[in-house]
Coordinates of C-alpha atoms in Angstrom, one line a residue:
Chain A
X1 CA 111.5 178.3 191.6
X2 CA 115.0 180.5 193.3
X3 CA 117.0 178.4 195.0
X4 CA 117.4 177.8 198.7
X5 CA 121.2 179.0 199.3
X6 CA 122.0 175.4 200.6
X7 CA 120.7 174.2 197.0
X8 CA 123.1 176.5 195.9
X9 CA 126.2 175.6 197.5
X10 CA 125.4 171.7 196.8
X11 CA 124.8 172.6 192.9
X12 CA 128.5 174.6 193.2
X13 CA 130.1 171.4 194.9
X14 CA 129.2 169.6 191.8
X15 CA 129.9 171.8 189.1
X16 CA 133.2 172.4 191.1
X17 CA 134.1 168.3 191.8
X18 CA 132.9 167.4 187.2
X19 CA 135.4 169.7 186.3
X20 CA 138.3 168.7 188.7
X21 CA 137.5 165.1 187.7
X22 CA 137.8 166.2 183.8
X23 CA 140.7 168.2 184.2
X24 CA 142.1 165.4 185.7
X25 CA 141.2 162.8 183.7
X26 CA 142.8 165.2 180.5
X27 CA 146.2 165.7 182.3
X28 CA 145.8 161.3 182.8
X29 CA 144.9 161.7 178.5
X30 CA 147.2 164.5 177.3
X31 CA 150.6 163.0 179.5
X32 CA 151.5 160.5 176.9
X33 CA 150.9 162.6 174.7
X34 CA 153.4 165.0 176.7
X35 CA 155.7 162.6 177.6
X36 CA 156.1 161.9 173.4
X37 CA 157.0 165.1 172.7
X38 CA 159.5 165.4 175.3
X39 CA 161.1 163.0 174.9
X40 CA 161.9 163.3 171.2
X41 CA 163.9 166.7 172.1
X42 CA 165.5 165.2 174.5
X43 CA 169.2 164.0 174.5
X44 CA 170.1 160.6 175.0
X45 CA 171.2 160.8 178.6
X46 CA 168.1 162.9 179.3
X47 CA 165.4 160.6 178.9
X48 CA 165.3 157.9 182.2
X49 CA 166.7 160.8 184.1
X50 CA 164.9 160.8 187.5
X51 CA 163.8 163.0 189.0
X52 CA 161.7 163.0 185.9
X53 CA 162.7 166.5 182.9
X54 CA 159.7 167.6 182.0
X55 CA 161.3 170.2 179.4
X56 CA 164.0 169.1 177.6
X57 CA 167.8 170.6 178.5
X58 CA 169.1 170.1 176.4
X59 CA 167.0 170.7 173.7
X60 CA 168.3 168.5 171.0
X61 CA 166.1 169.1 167.7
X62 CA 169.0 167.6 166.3
X63 CA 166.6 163.8 167.7
X64 CA 164.5 164.7 164.3
X65 CA 166.7 165.0 161.2
X66 CA 168.7 162.4 162.7
X67 CA 166.0 159.7 162.6
X68 CA 165.4 160.5 158.7
X69 CA 168.9 160.3 158.3
X70 CA 169.2 156.6 159.8
X71 CA 166.0 154.9 158.1
X72 CA 163.7 156.3 155.0
X73 CA 161.1 157.5 156.8
X74 CA 160.1 160.1 154.2
X75 CA 160.0 157.2 151.7
X76 CA 158.0 154.5 153.8
X77 CA 155.4 158.1 154.5
X78 CA 154.8 158.5 151.0
X79 CA 154.4 154.3 150.2
X80 CA 151.6 154.6 153.2
X81 CA 149.6 157.7 151.4
X82 CA 150.3 155.4 148.4
X83 CA 148.4 152.8 150.2
X84 CA 145.7 155.0 152.2
X85 CA 145.2 157.5 148.7
X86 CA 144.1 153.4 146.4
X87 CA 142.4 151.9 150.0
X88 CA 139.8 155.3 149.5
X89 CA 139.2 154.8 145.4
X90 CA 139.4 151.5 145.9
X91 CA 136.5 152.4 149.3
X92 CA 134.5 155.4 148.3
X93 CA 133.9 154.2 145.2
X94 CA 132.5 150.5 145.6
X95 CA 130.8 150.9 149.2
X96 CA 128.5 154.4 147.1
X97 CA 127.8 151.9 144.8
X98 CA 126.6 149.0 146.7
X99 CA 125.4 151.3 149.0
X100 CA 123.0 152.4 146.5
X101 CA 121.8 150.0 144.7
X102 CA 120.7 148.9 148.4
X103 CA 119.4 152.3 149.5
X104 CA 116.8 153.3 146.4
X105 CA 116.8 150.4 143.6
X106 CA 114.3 148.0 143.7
X107 CA 115.9 144.3 143.3
X108 CA 115.4 140.8 143.5
X109 CA 117.9 139.9 146.9
X110 CA 117.8 143.0 148.3
X111 CA 116.9 142.5 151.4
X112 CA 118.6 139.2 151.9
X113 CA 122.0 140.4 150.6
X114 CA 121.7 143.7 153.0
X115 CA 121.1 140.9 156.1
X116 CA 124.6 139.4 154.5
X117 CA 126.5 142.9 154.7
X118 CA 125.1 143.2 158.6
X119 CA 126.8 139.6 159.2
X120 CA 129.7 141.0 157.4
X121 CA 129.8 143.2 160.6
X122 CA 130.5 140.3 162.9
X123 CA 132.6 138.6 161.6
X124 CA 135.8 138.2 162.9
X125 CA 138.9 138.7 160.4
X126 CA 141.5 135.8 161.5
X127 CA 139.3 133.3 159.0
X128 CA 139.7 134.3 156.2
X129 CA 142.8 135.4 156.8
X130 CA 145.3 132.5 156.1
X131 CA 143.3 131.4 152.4
X132 CA 143.5 134.5 151.5
X133 CA 147.5 135.4 152.0
X134 CA 147.8 131.7 150.3
X135 CA 145.7 132.8 147.3
X136 CA 148.2 135.9 147.1
X137 CA 150.7 134.3 147.6
X138 CA 149.6 132.0 144.7
X139 CA 148.6 135.5 142.3
X140 CA 152.6 136.2 142.9
X141 CA 150.9 139.7 144.6
X142 CA 153.3 139.0 148.4
X143 CA 155.9 142.0 148.7
X144 CA 153.1 143.8 146.1
X145 CA 150.2 146.6 147.3
X146 CA 148.2 144.7 145.8
X147 CA 146.8 142.4 148.8
X148 CA 146.4 145.8 150.5
X149 CA 144.3 147.5 147.4
X150 CA 142.2 145.2 145.6
X151 CA 139.9 144.4 148.2
X152 CA 139.0 147.9 148.8
X153 CA 137.8 147.7 145.4
X154 CA 135.4 144.6 145.7
X155 CA 133.1 146.6 148.3
X156 CA 134.8 148.6 151.3
X157 CA 133.7 147.5 154.7
X158 CA 130.1 147.0 156.0
X159 CA 130.8 149.6 157.8
X160 CA 131.0 152.4 155.1
X161 CA 128.1 150.2 153.0
X162 CA 125.6 150.7 155.9
X163 CA 126.3 154.1 156.7
X164 CA 126.1 155.1 153.5
X165 CA 122.6 153.6 153.0
X166 CA 121.3 155.1 156.0
X167 CA 122.7 158.6 154.1
X168 CA 121.7 158.0 150.7
X169 CA 118.5 157.2 152.2
X170 CA 117.4 160.4 153.6
X171 CA 118.2 161.9 150.4
X172 CA 114.3 163.5 149.1
X173 CA 113.2 160.8 146.0
X174 CA 111.6 163.2 143.9
X175 CA 114.7 164.9 142.9
X176 CA 115.4 161.0 141.5
X177 CA 112.4 161.4 139.5
X178 CA 113.0 164.6 138.1
X179 CA 116.0 162.9 137.1
X180 CA 114.1 160.7 135.4
X181 CA 111.8 162.8 133.4
X182 CA 114.8 164.4 132.5
X183 CA 116.2 161.1 130.5
X184 CA 119.1 160.7 133.6
X185 CA 120.0 156.4 133.9
X186 CA 120.0 155.4 137.1
X187 CA 123.7 155.3 137.2
X188 CA 123.4 159.2 136.3
X189 CA 121.2 159.4 139.0
X190 CA 124.0 157.9 141.5
X191 CA 127.4 159.8 139.9
X192 CA 125.6 163.1 139.0
X193 CA 122.6 163.4 141.9
X194 CA 123.2 161.2 144.7
X195 CA 126.7 161.3 144.9
X196 CA 127.1 164.8 145.3
X197 CA 124.3 165.3 148.0
X198 CA 125.9 163.2 150.2
X199 CA 129.0 164.9 150.6
X200 CA 129.5 164.9 154.3
X201 CA 128.7 161.0 154.9
X202 CA 131.2 160.3 151.5
X203 CA 134.0 162.4 154.1
X204 CA 133.0 160.7 156.6
X205 CA 134.1 157.2 154.5
X206 CA 137.4 158.8 153.5
X207 CA 138.4 160.1 156.1
X208 CA 138.0 156.6 158.7
X209 CA 139.5 154.6 155.4
X210 CA 142.4 157.3 155.4
X211 CA 142.9 156.7 159.4
X212 CA 142.9 153.0 159.6
X213 CA 144.9 152.0 156.6
X214 CA 147.3 154.7 157.8
X215 CA 147.2 152.8 161.0
X216 CA 147.1 149.6 159.3
X217 CA 149.4 146.9 161.2
X218 CA 148.5 143.3 160.6
X219 CA 148.3 143.0 157.1
X220 CA 151.5 145.1 156.0
X221 CA 153.9 143.1 158.0
X222 CA 152.2 139.5 156.9
X223 CA 152.4 141.3 152.7
X224 CA 155.7 143.2 152.9
X225 CA 159.0 142.3 153.3
X226 CA 161.2 144.7 151.4
X227 CA 162.2 147.6 153.4
X228 CA 161.3 149.9 150.2
X229 CA 158.2 149.7 150.4
X230 CA 157.2 149.5 153.9
X231 CA 154.2 151.9 154.9
X232 CA 154.8 154.0 157.9
X233 CA 153.3 151.2 160.8
X234 CA 156.3 149.1 159.6
X235 CA 158.7 151.5 159.6
X236 CA 158.0 152.5 163.2
X237 CA 158.6 148.8 164.3
X238 CA 162.0 148.6 162.5
X239 CA 163.1 151.9 163.7
X240 CA 162.3 150.0 167.2
X241 CA 164.1 147.4 166.6
X242 CA 166.9 149.2 165.4
X243 CA 167.9 151.2 167.4
X244 CA 165.7 150.6 170.6
X245 CA 167.7 152.0 172.8
X246 CA 167.6 155.7 171.5
X247 CA 164.2 156.6 172.7
X248 CA 165.1 160.3 171.8
X249 CA 165.2 159.3 168.7
X250 CA 161.7 156.8 168.5
X251 CA 159.9 159.2 169.5
X252 CA 160.5 161.6 167.0
X253 CA 160.2 159.3 164.0
X254 CA 156.7 158.3 166.6
X255 CA 155.6 162.0 166.5
X256 CA 156.1 162.6 162.4
X257 CA 153.7 159.2 161.6
X258 CA 151.2 160.3 164.5
X259 CA 150.5 164.4 162.8
X260 CA 149.4 163.3 159.2
X261 CA 146.1 161.7 161.4
X262 CA 145.7 164.6 164.8
X263 CA 145.7 167.0 161.5
X264 CA 143.2 165.0 159.8
X265 CA 141.0 165.1 162.8
X266 CA 141.2 168.7 163.6
X267 CA 140.1 169.6 160.5
X268 CA 137.4 166.6 160.2
X269 CA 136.0 166.5 163.7
X270 CA 133.4 166.9 163.1
X271 CA 132.8 164.3 160.5
X272 CA 134.8 161.5 162.7
X273 CA 132.7 162.6 165.5
X274 CA 129.3 162.0 162.7
X275 CA 130.9 158.3 161.9
X276 CA 131.5 156.9 165.3
X277 CA 128.6 158.4 167.1
X278 CA 126.8 156.6 164.1
X279 CA 128.9 153.7 164.7
X280 CA 127.8 153.6 168.4
X281 CA 124.0 154.8 168.4
X282 CA 122.9 153.7 165.2
X283 CA 124.6 150.2 165.0
Chain B
X1 CA 124.5 136.0 163.4
X2 CA 122.5 138.3 161.6
X3 CA 120.1 139.2 164.7
X4 CA 123.6 140.2 166.4
X5 CA 123.3 143.7 165.2
X6 CA 119.3 143.9 165.6
X7 CA 118.6 144.9 162.3
X8 CA 115.0 145.2 163.0
X9 CA 115.9 148.0 165.4
X10 CA 116.6 150.4 162.5
X11 CA 115.1 148.5 159.4
X12 CA 111.5 149.5 161.7
X13 CA 112.9 152.9 161.6
X14 CA 113.4 153.6 157.8
X15 CA 110.6 150.9 156.7
X16 CA 108.3 153.6 156.2
X17 CA 110.4 155.4 153.8
X18 CA 111.6 152.1 151.3
X19 CA 109.9 150.1 150.1
X20 CA 107.8 152.3 148.2
X21 CA 108.9 151.9 144.5
X22 CA 106.7 150.2 142.6
X23 CA 107.8 149.9 138.9
X24 CA 109.9 147.5 139.2
X25 CA 108.0 144.8 140.7
X26 CA 105.6 144.0 138.1
X27 CA 107.5 142.3 135.5
X28 CA 108.1 138.9 137.1
X29 CA 110.7 136.8 135.0
X30 CA 113.0 138.9 133.3
X31 CA 115.7 141.3 134.7
X32 CA 114.7 144.7 134.0
X33 CA 116.5 147.9 133.5
X34 CA 116.5 148.9 137.3
X35 CA 117.5 145.0 139.0
X36 CA 120.7 144.8 135.8
X37 CA 121.8 148.7 137.1
X38 CA 121.5 147.1 140.7
X39 CA 123.9 144.0 139.9
X40 CA 126.1 146.0 138.3
X41 CA 126.5 147.9 141.3
X42 CA 126.6 145.5 144.2
X43 CA 128.8 143.4 141.9
X44 CA 131.8 144.4 143.3
X45 CA 130.7 143.9 147.1
X46 CA 129.4 140.5 145.7
X47 CA 132.2 139.4 144.0
X48 CA 134.0 140.5 147.0
X49 CA 132.1 138.2 149.6
X50 CA 132.8 135.5 147.5
X51 CA 136.2 135.9 146.9
X52 CA 137.5 136.9 150.4
X53 CA 135.1 136.1 153.1
X54 CA 132.6 133.0 151.7
X55 CA 135.1 131.2 149.8
X56 CA 138.3 131.2 152.2
X57 CA 135.9 130.3 154.9
X58 CA 135.1 128.1 153.1
X59 CA 138.6 126.6 152.1
X60 CA 139.9 127.6 155.2
X61 CA 137.3 124.8 156.9
X62 CA 138.4 122.8 155.0
X63 CA 143.1 124.0 155.5
X64 CA 142.0 123.4 159.1
X65 CA 141.7 119.4 158.3
X66 CA 145.1 119.3 156.4
X67 CA 149.4 120.1 157.3
X68 CA 149.6 122.6 155.0
X69 CA 153.5 124.0 155.4
X70 CA 153.1 125.9 152.9
X71 CA 156.2 124.7 150.5
X72 CA 154.8 121.2 150.3
X73 CA 151.5 121.1 149.1
X74 CA 148.4 120.5 151.3
X75 CA 147.4 116.6 152.8
X76 CA 144.4 115.2 155.0
X77 CA 144.8 114.8 158.5
X78 CA 140.9 114.4 159.3
X79 CA 140.9 116.0 163.1
X80 CA 144.5 116.0 164.0
X81 CA 145.3 119.5 163.7
X82 CA 142.0 119.9 165.9
X83 CA 143.7 117.0 168.1
X84 CA 147.2 118.4 168.5
X85 CA 145.2 122.0 170.0
X86 CA 143.7 120.3 172.6
X87 CA 147.7 119.1 173.5
X88 CA 148.9 122.6 172.4
X89 CA 149.0 124.2 176.0
X90 CA 150.1 127.6 174.5
X91 CA 146.8 126.9 172.7
X92 CA 144.7 126.7 176.8
X93 CA 147.7 129.3 178.2
X94 CA 146.3 132.1 175.4
X95 CA 143.1 131.9 175.4
X96 CA 143.4 131.9 179.5
X97 CA 145.4 135.3 178.9
X98 CA 143.4 136.6 176.3
X99 CA 140.2 136.2 178.4
X100 CA 141.6 137.7 181.2
X101 CA 142.2 140.8 179.4
X102 CA 139.1 140.8 177.4
X103 CA 137.4 140.5 180.8
X104 CA 139.3 143.3 182.4
X105 CA 140.1 145.9 180.2
X106 CA 136.1 146.1 178.4
X107 CA 134.0 146.3 181.3
X108 CA 136.6 148.8 182.8
X109 CA 136.6 150.5 179.0
X110 CA 133.1 150.8 178.9
X111 CA 132.6 151.6 182.8
X112 CA 135.2 154.6 182.9
X113 CA 134.0 156.3 178.7
X114 CA 130.9 156.0 179.9
X115 CA 131.7 158.1 184.0
X116 CA 133.6 160.4 181.2
X117 CA 130.0 160.6 179.2
X118 CA 128.5 161.5 182.2
X119 CA 130.6 164.1 183.4
X120 CA 130.8 165.8 179.9
X121 CA 126.9 165.7 180.3
X122 CA 127.0 168.6 182.3
X123 CA 126.3 171.7 182.2
X124 CA 129.7 172.6 181.7
X125 CA 132.0 175.6 179.6
X126 CA 134.2 173.9 176.7
X127 CA 132.7 170.5 176.1
X128 CA 133.9 170.6 172.3
X129 CA 137.3 171.6 173.2
X130 CA 137.2 168.7 176.6
X131 CA 136.1 166.0 174.2
X132 CA 138.2 167.0 171.1
X133 CA 141.1 166.2 174.3
X134 CA 139.6 162.6 175.1
X135 CA 139.3 161.6 171.6
X136 CA 143.2 162.5 170.9
X137 CA 144.5 158.6 171.8
X138 CA 142.2 156.7 169.5
X139 CA 144.3 159.0 166.4
X140 CA 147.6 157.4 167.7
X141 CA 147.9 154.1 165.8
X142 CA 148.7 150.6 167.3
X143 CA 152.2 150.5 166.4
X144 CA 153.0 154.0 168.2
X145 CA 150.6 153.4 171.0
X146 CA 153.0 150.7 171.7
X147 CA 156.0 152.6 171.8
X148 CA 155.3 155.0 174.1
X149 CA 153.8 153.1 176.6
X150 CA 156.7 150.4 176.0
X151 CA 158.7 153.8 177.4
X152 CA 156.4 154.4 180.1
X153 CA 156.4 150.7 181.2
X154 CA 159.9 150.9 182.1
X155 CA 161.1 149.6 184.8
X156 CA 162.7 151.8 187.2
X157 CA 163.1 154.7 185.2
X158 CA 159.3 154.7 182.8
X159 CA 157.8 157.4 183.6
X160 CA 154.8 155.5 185.7
X161 CA 157.2 154.4 188.0
X162 CA 158.8 157.5 188.5
X163 CA 155.7 159.1 188.8
X164 CA 154.6 156.4 191.6
X165 CA 158.7 156.9 193.4
X166 CA 157.4 160.3 193.9
X167 CA 154.4 159.5 195.8
X168 CA 156.8 156.7 197.7
X169 CA 155.2 153.6 195.3
X170 CA 157.4 151.0 194.0
X171 CA 156.1 149.7 190.9
X172 CA 155.9 147.0 189.4
X173 CA 158.3 145.4 186.4
X174 CA 155.4 146.3 183.8
X175 CA 156.3 144.3 180.9
X176 CA 158.7 142.0 182.7
X177 CA 156.6 140.5 185.6
X178 CA 154.0 137.8 185.1
X179 CA 151.5 139.4 187.5
X180 CA 151.7 142.7 186.5
X181 CA 151.9 142.5 182.4
X182 CA 148.3 141.8 181.8
X183 CA 147.2 144.8 183.9
X184 CA 149.6 146.6 182.0
X185 CA 147.9 146.1 178.4
X186 CA 144.8 146.9 180.9
X187 CA 146.5 150.3 181.5
X188 CA 147.4 151.1 178.0
X189 CA 144.0 150.2 176.2
X190 CA 142.3 152.7 178.9
X191 CA 143.8 155.8 177.5
X192 CA 141.8 154.9 174.6
X193 CA 138.2 155.3 176.3
X194 CA 137.8 158.6 174.5
X195 CA 135.9 157.5 172.0
X196 CA 133.6 155.7 173.9
X197 CA 132.5 158.7 176.1
X198 CA 131.6 160.5 172.6
X199 CA 129.3 157.4 171.8
X200 CA 128.1 157.8 174.8
X201 CA 127.9 161.4 175.0
X202 CA 125.5 161.3 171.4
X203 CA 123.2 158.5 173.7
X204 CA 123.2 161.0 176.6
X205 CA 122.2 164.1 174.4
X206 CA 119.0 162.2 172.9
X207 CA 117.8 160.5 175.1
X208 CA 114.0 162.8 176.1
X209 CA 114.2 165.1 179.1
X210 CA 110.6 165.0 179.5
X211 CA 111.8 161.4 180.4
X212 CA 113.6 163.2 183.3
X213 CA 111.3 165.7 184.0
X214 CA 108.5 163.0 184.9
X215 CA 111.1 161.9 186.9
X216 CA 111.5 163.9 188.8
X217 CA 107.8 165.4 189.0
X218 CA 106.8 162.0 190.5
X219 CA 109.9 162.3 193.0
X220 CA 112.8 160.8 192.2
X221 CA 116.0 162.3 192.5
X222 CA 119.7 162.5 191.3
X223 CA 120.3 158.3 191.7
X224 CA 116.9 157.4 191.1
X225 CA 116.4 159.3 187.8
X226 CA 120.4 157.7 186.7
X227 CA 118.9 154.5 188.1
X228 CA 115.8 154.5 186.1
X229 CA 115.8 156.4 183.4
X230 CA 119.4 156.7 181.8
X231 CA 120.7 153.4 182.7
X232 CA 117.6 151.9 180.4
X233 CA 117.7 154.6 177.6
X234 CA 122.0 153.6 177.3
X235 CA 120.9 150.9 177.6
X236 CA 121.4 149.8 173.6
X237 CA 124.2 151.6 173.3
X238 CA 126.7 149.4 176.2
X239 CA 124.9 146.3 175.2
X240 CA 126.7 146.8 171.4
X241 CA 129.7 148.4 172.6
X242 CA 129.9 145.3 175.1
X243 CA 129.9 142.7 172.0
X244 CA 132.0 145.3 170.0
X245 CA 134.7 145.6 172.5
X246 CA 134.8 141.7 173.2
X247 CA 135.5 140.9 170.1
X248 CA 138.1 144.4 169.4
X249 CA 139.8 143.1 172.9
X250 CA 139.5 138.9 172.3
X251 CA 141.7 139.8 168.8
X252 CA 144.7 142.3 170.4
X253 CA 147.2 142.6 168.2
X254 CA 149.6 144.8 167.6
X255 CA 150.8 146.0 171.2
X256 CA 151.5 142.4 173.3
X257 CA 153.2 141.5 170.1
X258 CA 155.8 144.9 170.1
X259 CA 155.5 144.9 173.6
X260 CA 156.3 141.8 175.1
X261 CA 155.7 139.3 172.0
X262 CA 154.3 137.2 174.0
X263 CA 156.6 137.5 177.8
X264 CA 157.0 137.0 180.3
X265 CA 156.8 133.4 180.1
X266 CA 153.8 133.5 177.9
X267 CA 151.9 135.5 180.3
X268 CA 151.0 137.8 178.0
X269 CA 150.6 135.2 174.7
X270 CA 147.8 137.3 173.1
X271 CA 146.0 134.5 171.3
X272 CA 145.9 136.4 167.7
X273 CA 149.8 136.5 168.6
X274 CA 149.5 132.5 168.9
X275 CA 147.7 132.5 165.5
X276 CA 150.1 134.1 164.2
X277 CA 153.8 132.8 164.7
X278 CA 151.7 129.2 163.7
X279 CA 150.4 130.1 160.5
X280 CA 153.3 132.7 159.2
X281 CA 156.1 132.7 161.3
X282 CA 156.1 128.3 161.2
X283 CA 154.1 128.3 158.2
X284 CA 151.8 125.8 159.6
X285 CA 147.9 126.9 157.7
X286 CA 146.8 123.5 158.2
X287 CA 146.6 123.7 162.1
X288 CA 147.1 127.4 162.3
X289 CA 143.6 127.5 160.0
X290 CA 142.1 125.1 162.5
X291 CA 143.3 127.7 165.4
X292 CA 142.0 130.1 163.5
X293 CA 138.0 128.8 163.9
X294 CA 138.4 128.2 167.3
X295 CA 138.9 132.0 168.3
X296 CA 136.2 132.0 165.7
X297 CA 133.2 129.8 167.9
X298 CA 135.3 131.0 170.8
X299 CA 134.1 135.0 169.8
X300 CA 130.4 133.3 168.5
X301 CA 129.6 131.7 171.7
X302 CA 130.8 134.7 173.8
X303 CA 128.6 137.2 171.9
X304 CA 125.6 134.8 172.5
X305 CA 126.2 134.3 175.5
X306 CA 126.0 138.1 175.9
X307 CA 122.8 138.2 173.3
X308 CA 121.1 135.7 175.6
X309 CA 121.7 138.2 179.0
X310 CA 120.7 141.0 177.4
X311 CA 117.2 140.5 177.3
X312 CA 118.0 140.7 180.7
X313 CA 119.4 144.1 181.2
X314 CA 118.5 145.5 177.5
X315 CA 116.1 148.2 176.9
X316 CA 114.1 149.0 173.9
X317 CA 111.9 151.9 174.0
X318 CA 108.6 151.5 172.3
X319 CA 109.5 147.6 172.2
X320 CA 108.8 146.8 176.1
X321 CA 111.6 144.9 176.7
X322 CA 113.3 142.3 174.3
X323 CA 116.3 141.7 173.1

């Protein structure tokens, strides 16, 4: 069916409108990023100059080394990595173990317990906050990484279990049967067959755990007190409190703090999108 | 509670694959090797559930009937915390603030995320790139977001008001005026709609094209197709995002904590801020627990309200109209 010229024109108008709206939206989304980078290279007096100074003039790269000299930013980043590392290990291991049992094994209690997993998916965490704090205090764990790390080894998140279970279910059971004939135990099937075949789902879990751990603010805020143990989220806030007028340096540290996640997102975009879509569409 | 995530929907989809395994069912009465392995594997999660969810929930319920200033052991005070709570004007204020925020940020966020997804679903070039850009703000941590917007909202020389002045508008002092502070937080939350847009885009791309073709043959115009195909097919996803969005918005913390600390005059005293102060600043753990339970039931009540209303507007393909 050939398009009439008026239809063609309507189509062209529509396409143009779509592009214009999308580009306008992209400008609004990227503007704060642009502003963060631009500000971090500005002289102090130029940060709030009017008219707005888009390109830093003079260009002050020294904000970065000065910010690093003011507070142990490198230390904060390292601490964040340490916490994130152990959380990733804990969540990946314990949630994949549970997911395997829920997806592939036959046992009494499987269905009701899985309903409990799903229920915790919707549970707001505030009611457990205070008793957990008191328990960790009684254990003498305050101002250590244990309250942040140990829970990760106890099942990870309900979302992780759910995502991995759904993925494990798609792996052909014939592989299990073949392995069983070869004398493989169920634990060996989990470790040697299911895990290696589930790399995409595992990577998704690892990336989200790392990201969540990197961004966590409330946990470190209530459990950590010594500056030398701070992760970057607390470090950023401390930096802002100490130099609350020096926005160029604050933005320099902010930029440094988000770069690891941006890099992670750039390389792992496929897995991020899969994970986000999974939570939204399949959940 | 479990039915909030509607397990039946995906259970039905996966049930045919599950439960085919025979073996273990035969031997009742004692644990088979398979059952032992299973319990070993779910062990950490079960332990976590008992020690980090169920136990603390019960403990918190008990604590909410005590006075517990941490340094001294808890003393039983009955319903006193809940009575105090009724007279604590800041509870009402923080519930009001949090509710107004959730009631504006969540629907606006869903609507704009959905709108972006509809645009992205058009036949455009460079969709992957555009999608990446829209998702970027989700990579920025709450603290970093708060700091950036603290700078942008500054009055009179922050970026936002400088830009407004360029077009002749005198912007408010966003974070210092009682009328402007919540709109500022809503505006800030809209920066992150890209994550939702990715979800909606995936949903839109999952709608079978036959539905649109059939509608077109029946003479349905673009609006009718949107109204009677796109919206019903997307309603389960929108519904899920609404529930999760409300839960998230009611638990907002890091933004107001860093940017306004509840001010001006408690106009941005979000509920979690009030809870945090009582529990961890004033060390009123008993009262804090009561506050936590009030938030819990408030979230549950709102969620239930959405679930109840869902049968009116959520459409599940293949199930007819049902919640």
